[in-house]
Amino acid sequence: MHRAHTAFSLALSPMAHKNFATWLFKSGTSQKVAKATAAAAVRTYNSAAAEPFANGSTATYVEEMYNAWLRDPASVHTSWDAYFRSNTYTSPPNLAPVQANTLPLTAFSLGGGAVAGAAPDSKTIDDHLAVQAIIRSYQIRGHNIAHLDPLEINSPELPGNSSTKSIYANFSFGEQDMERQFKLPSTTFIGGDEASLPLKEILNRLENVYCNKIGVEFMFINSLEQCNWIRKHFETPGVLNFSPEEKRLILARLTRATGFEAFLAKKYSSEKRFGLEGCEIMIPALKEIIDVSTELGVESVIMGMPHRGRLNTLANVCRKPLNQIFTQFAGLEAADDGSGDVKYHLGTYIERLNRVTNKNIRLAVVANPSHLEAVDPVVQGKTRAEQFYRGDQEGKKVMSILIHGDAAFCGQGVVYETMHLSDLPDYTTHGTIHVVANNQIGFTTDPRFSRSSPYCTDVARVVNAPIFHVNADDPEAVMHVCKVAAEWRATFHKDCVIDLVGYRRNGHNEIDEPMFTQPLMYQKIRKHKNCLDLYADKLIAEGTVTGEEVKSVAAKYENICEEAFALAKTETHVKYKDWLDSPWSGFFEGKDPLKVAPTGVKEETLIHIGNRFSMPPPNAAEFVIHKGLMRVLAARKNMVDEKIADWALGEAMAFGSLLKEGIHVRLSGQDVERGTFSHRHHVLHHQLVDKATYNSLQHMYPDQAPYSVSNSSLSEYAVLGFEHGYSMTNPNALVLWEAQFGDFSNTAQSIIDQFISSGQSKWVRQSGLVMLLPHGMEGMGPEHSSCRVERFLQMSSDDPDYFPPESDEFAVRQLHDINWIVANCTTPANYYHILRRQIALPFRKPLILCTPKSLLRHPEAKSPFSEMSEGSEFQRIIPDNGPAGQNPANVKKVVFCSGRVYYDLTKMRTEKQLESDVAILRVEQVSPFPFDLVKEQANLYKNAELVWAQEEHKNQGSWTYVQPRFLTALNHSRDVSYTGRAASASTATGSKAQHIRELNALLNDAISV
Ligand SMILES: Cc1ncc(C[n+]2csc(CCOP(=O)(O)OP(=O)(O)O)c2C)c(N)n1
Ligand SMILES: [Mg+2]
């Protein structure tokens, strides 16, 4: 109770006043409020941020202030006085509904000597207001002074004096007031069934709830309902009472968690395992979350977590067989293909019976790279996909849990980016429970030097997620918080955070010396008993268990470990497949691994899709479409009638035909619904009605698969990660992510490097994700030109010096063996085929596709339906079909190129009338490199000089990738020279004139004989 003053004075600090005063007094505020209200009438969001400002606890507070002011203007701060005097405030009749344990202020007559029924005197009112303010202060600030740190080294630097004296001085309460009864306001549940309590009891209860081992941060939430829900779950008397059975279960789980690390430490003392010592309670915590969630209907939990405690989680949460885990320490060869990963990155997938709830549960821990937090959006995407395929629209059956380190949670921006997906209609997973294993250190850096926010969890405040800080040495407090978190998610389907404040008993890893850098902290840690011992002592002292029982539980688990250890010794190989996080049951079985289904479709299908795609909604008369779009639709219809397709139509043909075949298509990225270049227009907007839209691709066939196209948040890292996760879940879906411009994909580099490029090799996990990357040197400056295709190509895993054996299966075998496909298509038909091929393949590979900008409207970049209908297929190289191709022996020069520069080259060739002398060949699939076709084409043009022409700079584009492969394809018998821009540090010039000069030079150079 002694710290009530601190909490109270903080709540009423000048800053707190300022916050209220700003919105109340700013000139023009009322206009702004009016405007905001008008906007809200048009746009409604799902987000909590859309709730009116004067809502929830704030509104109640304002009303309380108003009532106090009515009785005595001097009792409120001068800013409130000024505001209420201005006559702008009217008490809202419905903002603070009277609840069971509330009474209007006029009813205060307790203990202050006022006669029942008579108006209370001003002291009574003041005192009640003071008590209300104290309650509120505890709710707002209690967490700042709670005992969260087991080591007690992290003292919040709070202003003010926390002595008992100053509490009484400030509130005019003396020792004699402690027994006075006070009515409890509707904003507290500490009374239980009682409507009033003595002051002493009020302070005691508040202190216990808010300043003990749990610190609840929630009063920033803009929802009165949610705030009340939290208050109720923490304040109701008795919530922290556990039955002896529950306590024994916690002890048993904690014993396993602790025993696991101890066993590994004993058997593999020099191996890195990133143990959980100091935060072992995380294991019982996760189990509690899963138990409660399962009880509430969840059937599948997808988890993402970093290195710390991962093996323990696999062993004791997922119940991955211990021998498989121990085998990872044995340094065995792998029995299957791939390069594998270190043991503390591997994923797993397990289906088992939850013994506590007696319900079946699926648990997946998603494999992840070292890159901290990179897995967060991947987990979200995978969760979302699983919800989607199960028809779990509210996230009642599938949920995600993300586990974080304290330093990474606040340091890595992707956490913020992922948080911002949490409430978006096409990305929400309906609430994630975040668990921070907060050991108060990141490697060798302590929080004072690694963050500027008071807590490592502050990022979660942006999405109004409640944050439950808890001392990791108090297992019962931790379990309570976990139970509340699981119930919160099941009730509100919003994110919440559990901050498990513990410590790290060892160094960053087991062979690291922490005393080099944290000597004082580690002196404390050395003397600190571990959580299991503390809890066992407590349970023994209170008579819940005996010392013998404690020992026997520990011994039993050690036996289990020993048996598994012996079994692991008999293993001769590790199997990467044992660690797969997303098995695709049935997908590979019975399939010819080298057979690609045809990608052409019946012409009537193309016509049907084309017609639908160019039609306004069926209720067109009422649905007002923008005039410009009517023209777009009419132009599409013309194309369909002429049986030709432009880029957007070709894409729609691919999507529509896949949807017809039952393949779910999901396209996501910034502004993808319309398309950055205004070419796609998949979503038509009613010009007069908000949110009234029509998406013809969702209405192609009555029994089609679902089509989803969604503008994303302005994030690449999280959204690409999300789509990658989505693509992992089901192979029978085409999942595409489009960058606004290709170069923006580099802000998602770790998803590209760590997951997309290498995921199959490391984790035997396949993904058919498509990355659409607008690319092309069109004079738009350095940042809107290049998708840095050279980087993708540099990561392609085909050997430049190896020409695979030629056979009918050459192309598909190459695709099978490589890590991903990199292509730059120049025709809508080829774009259509390569998209469809993603699904036609008997395996899945990511596709990196350079996509056009100006070609979207280029009159020549159109394809006849015949190039998309039955019998047609994707062309890895498009040969020269003009005079040069028809008479190759006379051709003097063959220009190989890739992408849009082809159209510039042909134009120049026409201008120079060199159609018979210069052949232009398009390498559409750059990687895996079409060795066979290059050889075949070069052989046609026996007498020609061979050049590679590209518009990208020499150190960029495809040149460095294709050059050695050309030589391999040609068996080093002929040379291929480079034509194009010089090497450059930047991707493109910012000067239009220079751009044109460079382009002309390269075209002139290429088209010359
Ligand atoms: C993106 C990224 N940057 C740096 C690292 C190197 N690194 C590995 S663990 C670690 C400290 C992480 O601290 P914290 O998140 O608190 O987790 P803890 O190890 O304390 O459990 C760092 C910096 C990394 N793995 N990932
Ligand atoms: Mg840490």
GROMACS .gro file of C-alpha atoms and ligand atoms in nm, residues 307-308 370-372 405-408 412 439 441-443 508, ligand 1:
model
   41
  307HIS     CA    1   1.681  -2.040  -3.025
  308ARG     CA    2   1.629  -2.000  -2.650
  370SER     CA    3   1.903  -1.735  -3.689
  371HIS     CA    4   1.744  -1.411  -3.796
  372LEU     CA    5   1.551  -1.325  -3.488
  405GLY     CA    6   1.352  -1.284  -2.670
  406ASP     CA    7   1.336  -0.951  -2.491
  407ALA     CA    8   1.609  -0.784  -2.695
  408ALA     CA    9   1.477  -0.908  -3.025
  412GLN     CA   10   1.356  -0.606  -3.464
  439ASN     CA   11   1.591  -1.278  -1.944
  441ILE     CA   12   1.971  -0.943  -2.158
  442GLY     CA   13   2.044  -0.984  -2.526
  443PHE     CA   14   2.371  -1.168  -2.579
  508HIS     CA   15   2.437  -1.643  -2.409
 1010LIG     C1   16   1.847  -1.042  -3.679
 1010LIG     C2   17   1.952  -1.094  -3.586
 1010LIG     N1   18   2.050  -1.012  -3.544
 1010LIG     C3   19   2.145  -1.057  -3.461
 1010LIG     C4   20   2.145  -1.186  -3.419
 1010LIG     C5   21   2.257  -1.239  -3.327
 1010LIG     N2   22   2.198  -1.276  -3.197
 1010LIG     C6   23   2.167  -1.401  -3.167
 1010LIG     S1   24   2.093  -1.415  -3.020
 1010LIG     C7   25   2.108  -1.250  -2.989
 1010LIG     C8   26   2.056  -1.193  -2.862
 1010LIG     C9   27   1.909  -1.209  -2.852
 1010LIG     O1   28   1.864  -1.156  -2.732
 1010LIG     P1   29   1.717  -1.183  -2.687
 1010LIG     O2   30   1.623  -1.154  -2.797
 1010LIG     O3   31   1.694  -1.113  -2.562
 1010LIG     O4   32   1.714  -1.343  -2.667
 1010LIG     P2   33   1.796  -1.428  -2.561
 1010LIG     O5   34   1.914  -1.484  -2.630
 1010LIG     O6   35   1.831  -1.339  -2.450
 1010LIG     O7   36   1.702  -1.534  -2.520
 1010LIG    C10   37   2.168  -1.187  -3.097
 1010LIG    C11   38   2.197  -1.044  -3.100
 1010LIG    C12   39   2.045  -1.269  -3.469
 1010LIG     N3   40   2.039  -1.398  -3.438
 1010LIG     N4   41   1.948  -1.220  -3.548
   0.00000   0.00000   0.00000
